[in-house]
């Protein structure tokens, strides 16, 4: 959601400069969204100031201040970002995304706009029941063919259906979004919390004293490291060759700065560079 901040032209110029310096797709998408919000907030502030300055008028003939009618400007329309209320499926040729929006059958064709790039998709729906809707995935698991993609409202169940034509027909995606380092970090954090909660629960149930050896903590750490390795392997194996190169460069860069980096999986990368046995993997570039 947009934060209520006062942006001026200098702030917007600085955001544009920072965006020009970024190279990572996820960071670029984040900067674009922040820049868009800043420009919108700046425009809203200008309109608000103009409305306030013209709200009263002074009669110079009688030296009497006359209040003008209160300006009833239209409130800013809320934007609903669809991040969880959707599902998806795939065939050998296509990927289908199903968005659940209340009273979707009332959405007219001119209200929605679909933008598709080889590795990204965005759908904007304007002025539907007093709100705008936005759905966006900036890093799809595989490539798609933009000119063969479409969107429509399914009359039978009231869902918005986005159809994406696969760039590589016959290649299974397995997941809709490409896993990022942030996704893996969040997964590790959840695993650590769950492991810690389970450890605390076991200690309470067994009535363990504070003077007991901390073997359980060492076991928890080992389990977390094993979980992280599993997460990294899954993410690495499910990506295409170009994304693997990006992962390798990113992890090697982090390793040069911090040998204790939890994302240092150089051994995993080496396993894939020099496998001891044949391993078949479908690329989904």
One Martini backbone bead per residue (centre of mass of N, CA, C, O) as a GRO file, in nm:
protein
  285
    1UNK     BB    1   0.101   0.033   0.013
    2UNK     BB    2   0.062   0.365   0.038
    3UNK     BB    3   0.239   0.607   0.179
    4UNK     BB    4   0.210   0.900   0.382
    5UNK     BB    5   0.400   1.114   0.188
    6UNK     BB    6   0.621   1.388   0.118
    7UNK     BB    7   0.678   1.458  -0.211
    8UNK     BB    8   0.922   1.576  -0.423
    9UNK     BB    9   1.113   1.631  -0.696
   10UNK     BB   10   1.377   1.537  -0.562
   11UNK     BB   11   1.279   1.257  -0.477
   12UNK     BB   12   1.205   1.155  -0.759
   13UNK     BB   13   1.486   1.192  -0.884
   14UNK     BB   14   1.629   0.996  -0.689
   15UNK     BB   15   1.467   0.742  -0.765
   16UNK     BB   16   1.553   0.740  -1.062
   17UNK     BB   17   1.854   0.710  -1.006
   18UNK     BB   18   1.838   0.441  -0.849
   19UNK     BB   19   1.699   0.275  -1.072
   20UNK     BB   20   1.938   0.307  -1.282
   21UNK     BB   21   2.141   0.128  -1.087
   22UNK     BB   22   1.978  -0.116  -1.122
   23UNK     BB   23   1.969  -0.494  -1.205
   24UNK     BB   24   1.762  -0.632  -1.043
   25UNK     BB   25   1.445  -0.730  -1.097
   26UNK     BB   26   1.324  -0.697  -0.809
   27UNK     BB   27   1.437  -0.412  -0.759
   28UNK     BB   28   1.313  -0.275  -1.003
   29UNK     BB   29   1.016  -0.328  -0.925
   30UNK     BB   30   1.029  -0.177  -0.656
   31UNK     BB   31   1.115   0.101  -0.769
   32UNK     BB   32   0.873   0.141  -0.957
   33UNK     BB   33   0.659   0.141  -0.733
   34UNK     BB   34   0.777   0.374  -0.564
   35UNK     BB   35   0.771   0.586  -0.792
   36UNK     BB   36   0.469   0.574  -0.847
   37UNK     BB   37   0.378   0.655  -0.560
   38UNK     BB   38   0.527   0.927  -0.548
   39UNK     BB   39   0.385   1.063  -0.790
   40UNK     BB   40   0.097   1.034  -0.679
   41UNK     BB   41   0.141   1.188  -0.410
   42UNK     BB   42   0.232   1.454  -0.540
   43UNK     BB   43  -0.029   1.505  -0.700
   44UNK     BB   44  -0.223   1.505  -0.457
   45UNK     BB   45  -0.091   1.747  -0.311
   46UNK     BB   46  -0.143   1.956  -0.532
   47UNK     BB   47  -0.452   1.931  -0.535
   48UNK     BB   48  -0.494   2.003  -0.236
   49UNK     BB   49  -0.366   2.288  -0.242
   50UNK     BB   50  -0.556   2.403  -0.462
   51UNK     BB   51  -0.821   2.364  -0.302
   52UNK     BB   52  -0.750   2.543  -0.056
   53UNK     BB   53  -0.686   2.819  -0.210
   54UNK     BB   54  -1.005   2.808  -0.342
   55UNK     BB   55  -1.222   2.803  -0.091
   56UNK     BB   56  -1.187   3.119  -0.082
   57UNK     BB   57  -1.338   3.456  -0.100
   58UNK     BB   58  -1.288   3.807  -0.161
   59UNK     BB   59  -1.464   4.103  -0.126
   60UNK     BB   60  -1.362   4.417  -0.241
   61UNK     BB   61  -1.617   4.596  -0.226
   62UNK     BB   62  -1.706   4.510   0.099
   63UNK     BB   63  -1.492   4.361   0.274
   64UNK     BB   64  -1.609   4.056   0.245
   65UNK     BB   65  -1.604   3.732   0.344
   66UNK     BB   66  -1.663   3.460   0.118
   67UNK     BB   67  -1.785   3.149   0.119
   68UNK     BB   68  -1.733   2.875  -0.044
   69UNK     BB   69  -1.812   2.595  -0.145
   70UNK     BB   70  -1.749   2.287  -0.072
   71UNK     BB   71  -1.525   2.078  -0.195
   72UNK     BB   72  -1.619   1.767  -0.374
   73UNK     BB   73  -1.388   1.566  -0.396
   74UNK     BB   74  -1.258   1.287  -0.503
   75UNK     BB   75  -1.156   1.021  -0.369
   76UNK     BB   76  -0.919   0.810  -0.335
   77UNK     BB   77  -0.861   0.519  -0.482
   78UNK     BB   78  -0.842   0.209  -0.391
   79UNK     BB   79  -0.582  -0.040  -0.378
   80UNK     BB   80  -0.585  -0.383  -0.463
   81UNK     BB   81  -0.361  -0.637  -0.371
   82UNK     BB   82  -0.297  -0.941  -0.524
   83UNK     BB   83  -0.139  -1.213  -0.318
   84UNK     BB   84  -0.360  -1.479  -0.246
   85UNK     BB   85  -0.642  -1.472  -0.426
   86UNK     BB   86  -0.518  -1.742  -0.587
   87UNK     BB   87  -0.464  -1.958  -0.874
   88UNK     BB   88  -0.315  -2.252  -1.049
   89UNK     BB   89  -0.225  -2.391  -1.377
   90UNK     BB   90  -0.111  -2.662  -1.604
   91UNK     BB   91   0.024  -2.735  -1.918
   92UNK     BB   92   0.219  -2.795  -2.184
   93UNK     BB   93   0.132  -2.493  -2.310
   94UNK     BB   94   0.002  -2.369  -2.035
   95UNK     BB   95  -0.093  -2.098  -1.810
   96UNK     BB   96  -0.320  -2.062  -1.524
   97UNK     BB   97  -0.492  -1.781  -1.376
   98UNK     BB   98  -0.695  -1.740  -1.073
   99UNK     BB   99  -0.914  -1.479  -0.988
  100UNK     BB  100  -1.068  -1.360  -0.686
  101UNK     BB  101  -1.355  -1.151  -0.745
  102UNK     BB  102  -1.596  -0.960  -0.661
  103UNK     BB  103  -1.813  -0.942  -0.906
  104UNK     BB  104  -1.660  -1.009  -1.188
  105UNK     BB  105  -1.900  -1.005  -1.405
  106UNK     BB  106  -1.905  -0.671  -1.393
  107UNK     BB  107  -1.658  -0.655  -1.562
  108UNK     BB  108  -1.530  -0.468  -1.804
  109UNK     BB  109  -1.317  -0.460  -2.064
  110UNK     BB  110  -1.220  -0.150  -2.012
  111UNK     BB  111  -1.113  -0.212  -1.701
  112UNK     BB  112  -0.887  -0.401  -1.822
  113UNK     BB  113  -0.517  -0.463  -1.805
  114UNK     BB  114  -0.269  -0.644  -1.990
  115UNK     BB  115   0.071  -0.738  -1.897
  116UNK     BB  116   0.327  -0.902  -2.099
  117UNK     BB  117   0.620  -1.080  -2.037
  118UNK     BB  118   0.849  -1.328  -2.058
  119UNK     BB  119   0.867  -1.296  -1.701
  120UNK     BB  120   0.584  -1.129  -1.684
  121UNK     BB  121   0.283  -1.012  -1.494
  122UNK     BB  122  -0.002  -0.774  -1.541
  123UNK     BB  123  -0.306  -0.666  -1.366
  124UNK     BB  124  -0.554  -0.409  -1.430
  125UNK     BB  125  -0.829  -0.279  -1.231
  126UNK     BB  126  -1.086  -0.038  -1.277
  127UNK     BB  127  -1.349   0.064  -1.104
  128UNK     BB  128  -1.438  -0.174  -0.884
  129UNK     BB  129  -1.635  -0.112  -0.642
  130UNK     BB  130  -1.434   0.142  -0.551
  131UNK     BB  131  -1.180  -0.015  -0.688
  132UNK     BB  132  -0.857  -0.115  -0.739
  133UNK     BB  133  -0.666  -0.367  -0.922
  134UNK     BB  134  -0.364  -0.573  -0.847
  135UNK     BB  135  -0.159  -0.796  -1.052
  136UNK     BB  136   0.177  -0.939  -0.979
  137UNK     BB  137   0.460  -1.093  -1.163
  138UNK     BB  138   0.813  -1.053  -1.199
  139UNK     BB  139   0.884  -1.386  -1.158
  140UNK     BB  140   0.867  -1.634  -1.345
  141UNK     BB  141   0.949  -1.960  -1.387
  142UNK     BB  142   0.888  -1.902  -1.691
  143UNK     BB  143   0.845  -1.857  -2.016
  144UNK     BB  144   0.655  -1.639  -2.234
  145UNK     BB  145   0.401  -1.545  -2.478
  146UNK     BB  146   0.258  -1.246  -2.507
  147UNK     BB  147   0.081  -1.265  -2.784
  148UNK     BB  148  -0.062  -1.548  -2.643
  149UNK     BB  149  -0.206  -1.378  -2.431
  150UNK     BB  150  -0.481  -1.362  -2.178
  151UNK     BB  151  -0.810  -1.219  -2.074
  152UNK     BB  152  -1.093  -1.326  -1.861
  153UNK     BB  153  -1.433  -1.381  -1.776
  154UNK     BB  154  -1.593  -1.624  -1.591
  155UNK     BB  155  -1.927  -1.688  -1.586
  156UNK     BB  156  -1.962  -1.957  -1.409
  157UNK     BB  157  -1.752  -1.841  -1.147
  158UNK     BB  158  -1.631  -1.539  -1.139
  159UNK     BB  159  -1.348  -1.545  -1.279
  160UNK     BB  160  -1.022  -1.446  -1.346
  161UNK     BB  161  -0.852  -1.525  -1.656
  162UNK     BB  162  -0.513  -1.615  -1.710
  163UNK     BB  163  -0.338  -1.668  -2.021
  164UNK     BB  164  -0.030  -1.852  -2.072
  165UNK     BB  165   0.218  -1.898  -2.301
  166UNK     BB  166   0.459  -2.106  -2.346
  167UNK     BB  167   0.786  -2.098  -2.450
  168UNK     BB  168   0.817  -2.409  -2.344
  169UNK     BB  169   0.692  -2.671  -2.465
  170UNK     BB  170   0.653  -2.932  -2.210
  171UNK     BB  171   0.742  -2.767  -1.964
  172UNK     BB  172   0.756  -2.793  -1.631
  173UNK     BB  173   0.723  -2.589  -1.348
  174UNK     BB  174   0.565  -2.642  -1.044
  175UNK     BB  175   0.581  -2.320  -1.033
  176UNK     BB  176   0.508  -1.982  -1.066
  177UNK     BB  177   0.743  -1.879  -0.900
  178UNK     BB  178   1.049  -1.752  -0.856
  179UNK     BB  179   1.290  -1.818  -0.648
  180UNK     BB  180   1.432  -1.631  -0.397
  181UNK     BB  181   1.636  -1.534  -0.151
  182UNK     BB  182   1.401  -1.426   0.019
  183UNK     BB  183   1.233  -1.683   0.024
  184UNK     BB  184   1.449  -1.855   0.167
  185UNK     BB  185   1.473  -1.680   0.418
  186UNK     BB  186   1.178  -1.701   0.512
  187UNK     BB  187   1.180  -2.009   0.538
  188UNK     BB  188   1.401  -2.023   0.752
  189UNK     BB  189   1.256  -1.857   0.967
  190UNK     BB  190   1.015  -2.049   0.999
  191UNK     BB  191   1.181  -2.299   1.078
  192UNK     BB  192   1.308  -2.179   1.331
  193UNK     BB  193   1.047  -2.123   1.485
  194UNK     BB  194   0.933  -2.411   1.479
  195UNK     BB  195   1.177  -2.544   1.618
  196UNK     BB  196   1.171  -2.375   1.878
  197UNK     BB  197   0.882  -2.447   1.965
  198UNK     BB  198   0.928  -2.753   1.978
  199UNK     BB  199   1.156  -2.745   2.188
  200UNK     BB  200   0.998  -2.600   2.415
  201UNK     BB  201   0.770  -2.809   2.435
  202UNK     BB  202   0.949  -3.054   2.511
  203UNK     BB  203   1.065  -2.933   2.773
  204UNK     BB  204   0.797  -2.899   2.921
  205UNK     BB  205   0.698  -3.195   2.904
  206UNK     BB  206   0.978  -3.313   3.050
  207UNK     BB  207   1.091  -3.116   3.275
  208UNK     BB  208   1.334  -2.955   3.216
  209UNK     BB  209   1.628  -2.826   3.319
  210UNK     BB  210   1.868  -2.572   3.315
  211UNK     BB  211   2.115  -2.794   3.375
  212UNK     BB  212   2.093  -2.914   3.116
  213UNK     BB  213   2.203  -3.002   2.838
  214UNK     BB  214   2.239  -2.841   2.498
  215UNK     BB  215   2.170  -3.055   2.269
  216UNK     BB  216   1.912  -2.945   2.135
  217UNK     BB  217   2.042  -2.694   2.004
  218UNK     BB  218   2.233  -2.847   1.815
  219UNK     BB  219   2.008  -2.996   1.668
  220UNK     BB  220   1.860  -2.747   1.561
  221UNK     BB  221   2.090  -2.635   1.389
  222UNK     BB  222   2.117  -2.879   1.207
  223UNK     BB  223   1.830  -2.872   1.095
  224UNK     BB  224   1.845  -2.589   0.969
  225UNK     BB  225   2.076  -2.646   0.772
  226UNK     BB  226   1.932  -2.871   0.623
  227UNK     BB  227   1.691  -2.702   0.529
  228UNK     BB  228   1.850  -2.493   0.366
  229UNK     BB  229   1.972  -2.690   0.164
  230UNK     BB  230   1.704  -2.787   0.051
  231UNK     BB  231   1.600  -2.516  -0.050
  232UNK     BB  232   1.835  -2.451  -0.241
  233UNK     BB  233   1.816  -2.701  -0.419
  234UNK     BB  234   1.528  -2.654  -0.522
  235UNK     BB  235   1.576  -2.375  -0.647
  236UNK     BB  236   1.815  -2.456  -0.833
  237UNK     BB  237   1.671  -2.698  -0.993
  238UNK     BB  238   1.410  -2.503  -1.095
  239UNK     BB  239   1.601  -2.358  -1.287
  240UNK     BB  240   1.764  -2.200  -1.515
  241UNK     BB  241   2.071  -2.132  -1.645
  242UNK     BB  242   2.068  -1.824  -1.600
  243UNK     BB  243   1.981  -1.831  -1.298
  244UNK     BB  244   2.220  -1.997  -1.198
  245UNK     BB  245   2.435  -1.786  -1.258
  246UNK     BB  246   2.322  -1.577  -1.064
  247UNK     BB  247   2.348  -1.745  -0.808
  248UNK     BB  248   2.651  -1.793  -0.823
  249UNK     BB  249   2.741  -1.495  -0.818
  250UNK     BB  250   2.598  -1.417  -0.554
  251UNK     BB  251   2.726  -1.627  -0.360
  252UNK     BB  252   3.023  -1.560  -0.418
  253UNK     BB  253   3.007  -1.268  -0.326
  254UNK     BB  254   2.920  -1.325  -0.032
  255UNK     BB  255   3.162  -1.511   0.044
  256UNK     BB  256   3.387  -1.287   0.022
  257UNK     BB  257   3.257  -1.129   0.285
  258UNK     BB  258   3.126  -1.410   0.421
  259UNK     BB  259   3.201  -1.723   0.547
  260UNK     BB  260   2.914  -1.728   0.737
  261UNK     BB  261   2.710  -1.749   0.526
  262UNK     BB  262   2.400  -1.909   0.501
  263UNK     BB  263   2.418  -1.887   0.160
  264UNK     BB  264   2.668  -2.076   0.145
  265UNK     BB  265   2.661  -2.304  -0.153
  266UNK     BB  266   2.918  -2.405  -0.310
  267UNK     BB  267   2.889  -2.714  -0.281
  268UNK     BB  268   2.629  -2.733  -0.441
  269UNK     BB  269   2.733  -2.610  -0.705
  270UNK     BB  270   2.960  -2.820  -0.747
  271UNK     BB  271   2.774  -3.066  -0.775
  272UNK     BB  272   2.646  -2.951  -1.048
  273UNK     BB  273   2.912  -2.923  -1.212
  274UNK     BB  274   3.017  -3.225  -1.073
  275UNK     BB  275   2.865  -3.491  -1.120
  276UNK     BB  276   2.860  -3.832  -1.021
  277UNK     BB  277   2.575  -3.842  -1.158
  278UNK     BB  278   2.321  -3.854  -1.344
  279UNK     BB  279   2.102  -3.554  -1.415
  280UNK     BB  280   1.769  -3.472  -1.463
  281UNK     BB  281   1.664  -3.151  -1.612
  282UNK     BB  282   1.421  -2.913  -1.651
  283UNK     BB  283   1.408  -2.643  -1.837
  284UNK     BB  284   1.250  -2.295  -1.765
  285UNK     BB  285   1.324  -2.041  -1.968
   0.00000   0.00000   0.00000
